[in-house]
Amino acid sequence: MSVKLNESYIGRFVSEKDMAEIRGEIERSLQTVKEGTGAGNGYLGWRDLPLNYRTEEYNRIKTAAEKIRRSCDVFVVIGIGGSYLGARAAIEFIKSPKFNELPGTSPKIYFSGNDISAASLSELISICDGKDICVNVISKSGKTTEPAVSFRIFRELLEKKYGEEGARERIFVTTDAHKGALKTLADDKGYESFVVPGNIGGRYSVLTSVGLLPIAVAGCDIDAILSGAVKARKDLIDAPFDVNPCLRYAAIRNIMYRTGKKVEILAAYDGALAMLNEWWKQLYGESEGKEGKGLIPDSVIYTTDLHSLGQMVQEGASDENFNRIFFETVFDVKNARSDISVPFDKDDLDELNYIGGRTLHEINATALKATALAHSDGNVPNLIVELDSRDEKTFGYLVYFFELACAVSGYTLGINPFDQPGVEAYKNNMFALLGKKGEKFDEIRSKLNK
Ligand code: PA5
């Protein structure tokens, strides 16, 4: 299992000279990550986590997952951003986006607290009606509004249904070891709790209890996920630049940025990767989008989006010199989970016999090649990321690959890849409008009232 880069469609846009020129910077950035000497170095816990996470807490995750699997029909996972995207990405990648509808799935897993939609919460409550429920609320800070609101509602629902004692057996909390309102509440109520390590930021936390508990409840093998991440660390952290796909990816996206690209589009040819794309968008968007810098991370699912955005990608947005403003990073999953052949039809009225007998996986792979060629002809560089299959080890490997590449890429860009100072701005305004007293309350209220 590995992640390989196929650079054959990008060679026309990135020369060996470009790569040789940036190589020193990328190697220095990697060294900064390894030595922990860069900005945000208090948040490097993800770097060695795969090597040392099989702790007492890890065993408790497995035991809790088994208990949850035995005791409910519906498992509600409450969290937002880094406390949500990784687990959902894993379940959809390893299992299926149709996980809940597949025969035999139990418990069904729903995600809540990732928006403030009343309709979405009401629908979920009605789905839970008459079912046995367990809840895992995940919030590192323990004070994020969206999950806190959802959890208050589900806590009340569980206490009404099972009594306070019964609810305690069904509520699992993942939060900071020491601080935050959620920690206070969990201690007060005696809920079983898991720790988000203080030295790992939300978007780098999927391989901790944040992701692993819900992923284990879905029936995925979390040992295999961690072993994939261990292998990635071994393969990528010391390998020389020329043969290190992680460093080459970080190099290529920085070269793209320096040559005027504004957007990196992550493309996949299967909807099972849609949430992985969302996880990646947060990782790169929140890590690099600061100080007026950074590529905008966007994503598409092909061939679906070729019928909506294909025209834009092929011939659209360019800068004043007619250079295209985006490039594509494309997932190519080599092995099919299952396959179906196009049947022959003796009348061939739909004129499909030319692909009769071919499998959908083969046709999808052909669409990928055809699109990479067409888009490169349209001056949109295509970098292909080859994966073996949609399994646990590959998921763990990919997570580590992108986290390490993000840290290296961010340092090369000249920013701190581990903070997110900008996300507070809307929250401060919202809190002031809702009447929550805090820093600059009066100043914000008077600005918003004008
Ligand atoms: O990556 C991040 O830090 C954020 O996306 C957080 O994960 C998100 O805001 C949720 O925060 P918390 O886990 O504190 O509720």
PDB file of C-alpha atoms in Angstrom, residues 60-77 106-109 132-137 169-174 192 194 212-218:
ATOM      1  CA  ARG A  60     -10.859   2.127  25.611  1.00  0.00           C
ATOM      2  CA  ILE A  61     -11.860   3.435  22.162  1.00  0.00           C
ATOM      3  CA  LYS A  62     -12.207  -0.148  20.927  1.00  0.00           C
ATOM      4  CA  THR A  63     -14.180  -1.234  23.988  1.00  0.00           C
ATOM      5  CA  ALA A  64     -16.500   1.794  23.745  1.00  0.00           C
ATOM      6  CA  ALA A  65     -17.027   1.152  20.025  1.00  0.00           C
ATOM      7  CA  GLU A  66     -18.100  -2.433  20.760  1.00  0.00           C
ATOM      8  CA  LYS A  67     -20.457  -1.252  23.503  1.00  0.00           C
ATOM      9  CA  ILE A  68     -22.013   1.342  21.163  1.00  0.00           C
ATOM     10  CA  ARG A  69     -22.383  -1.229  18.371  1.00  0.00           C
ATOM     11  CA  ARG A  70     -24.225  -3.545  20.783  1.00  0.00           C
ATOM     12  CA  SER A  71     -26.488  -0.990  22.361  1.00  0.00           C
ATOM     13  CA  CYS A  72     -27.992   1.273  19.693  1.00  0.00           C
ATOM     14  CA  ASP A  73     -29.708   1.443  16.327  1.00  0.00           C
ATOM     15  CA  VAL A  74     -28.630   5.045  15.709  1.00  0.00           C
ATOM     16  CA  PHE A  75     -25.271   6.549  16.610  1.00  0.00           C
ATOM     17  CA  VAL A  76     -25.209  10.352  16.495  1.00  0.00           C
ATOM     18  CA  VAL A  77     -21.762  11.908  16.076  1.00  0.00           C
ATOM     19  CA  SER A 106     -26.091  -1.347  12.428  1.00  0.00           C
ATOM     20  CA  PRO A 107     -25.924   1.072  14.024  1.00  0.00           C
ATOM     21  CA  LYS A 108     -26.705   3.703  11.424  1.00  0.00           C
ATOM     22  CA  ILE A 109     -24.394   6.683  11.856  1.00  0.00           C
ATOM     23  CA  ASP A 132     -32.079   3.166  20.617  1.00  0.00           C
ATOM     24  CA  ILE A 133     -29.550   5.981  20.458  1.00  0.00           C
ATOM     25  CA  CYS A 134     -25.937   6.597  21.486  1.00  0.00           C
ATOM     26  CA  VAL A 135     -24.170   9.936  21.126  1.00  0.00           C
ATOM     27  CA  ASN A 136     -20.520  10.908  20.743  1.00  0.00           C
ATOM     28  CA  VAL A 137     -19.998  14.654  21.136  1.00  0.00           C
ATOM     29  CA  GLU A 169     -24.318   4.869  29.555  1.00  0.00           C
ATOM     30  CA  ARG A 170     -25.053   6.184  26.063  1.00  0.00           C
ATOM     31  CA  ILE A 171     -23.145   9.480  25.939  1.00  0.00           C
ATOM     32  CA  PHE A 172     -19.457   9.540  25.003  1.00  0.00           C
ATOM     33  CA  VAL A 173     -17.448  12.753  25.090  1.00  0.00           C
ATOM     34  CA  THR A 174     -14.274  13.576  23.167  1.00  0.00           C
ATOM     35  CA  GLU A 192     -17.018   8.320  29.532  1.00  0.00           C
ATOM     36  CA  PHE A 194     -11.718  10.567  25.421  1.00  0.00           C
ATOM     37  CA  LEU A 212     -11.137   6.666  15.621  1.00  0.00           C
ATOM     38  CA  LEU A 213     -14.174   6.163  17.872  1.00  0.00           C
ATOM     39  CA  PRO A 214     -16.821   6.874  15.193  1.00  0.00           C
ATOM     40  CA  ILE A 215     -14.742   5.049  12.587  1.00  0.00           C
ATOM     41  CA  ALA A 216     -14.514   1.957  14.827  1.00  0.00           C
ATOM     42  CA  VAL A 217     -18.274   2.102  15.467  1.00  0.00           C
ATOM     43  CA  ALA A 218     -18.743   1.920  11.689  1.00  0.00           C
TER      44      ALA A 218
END
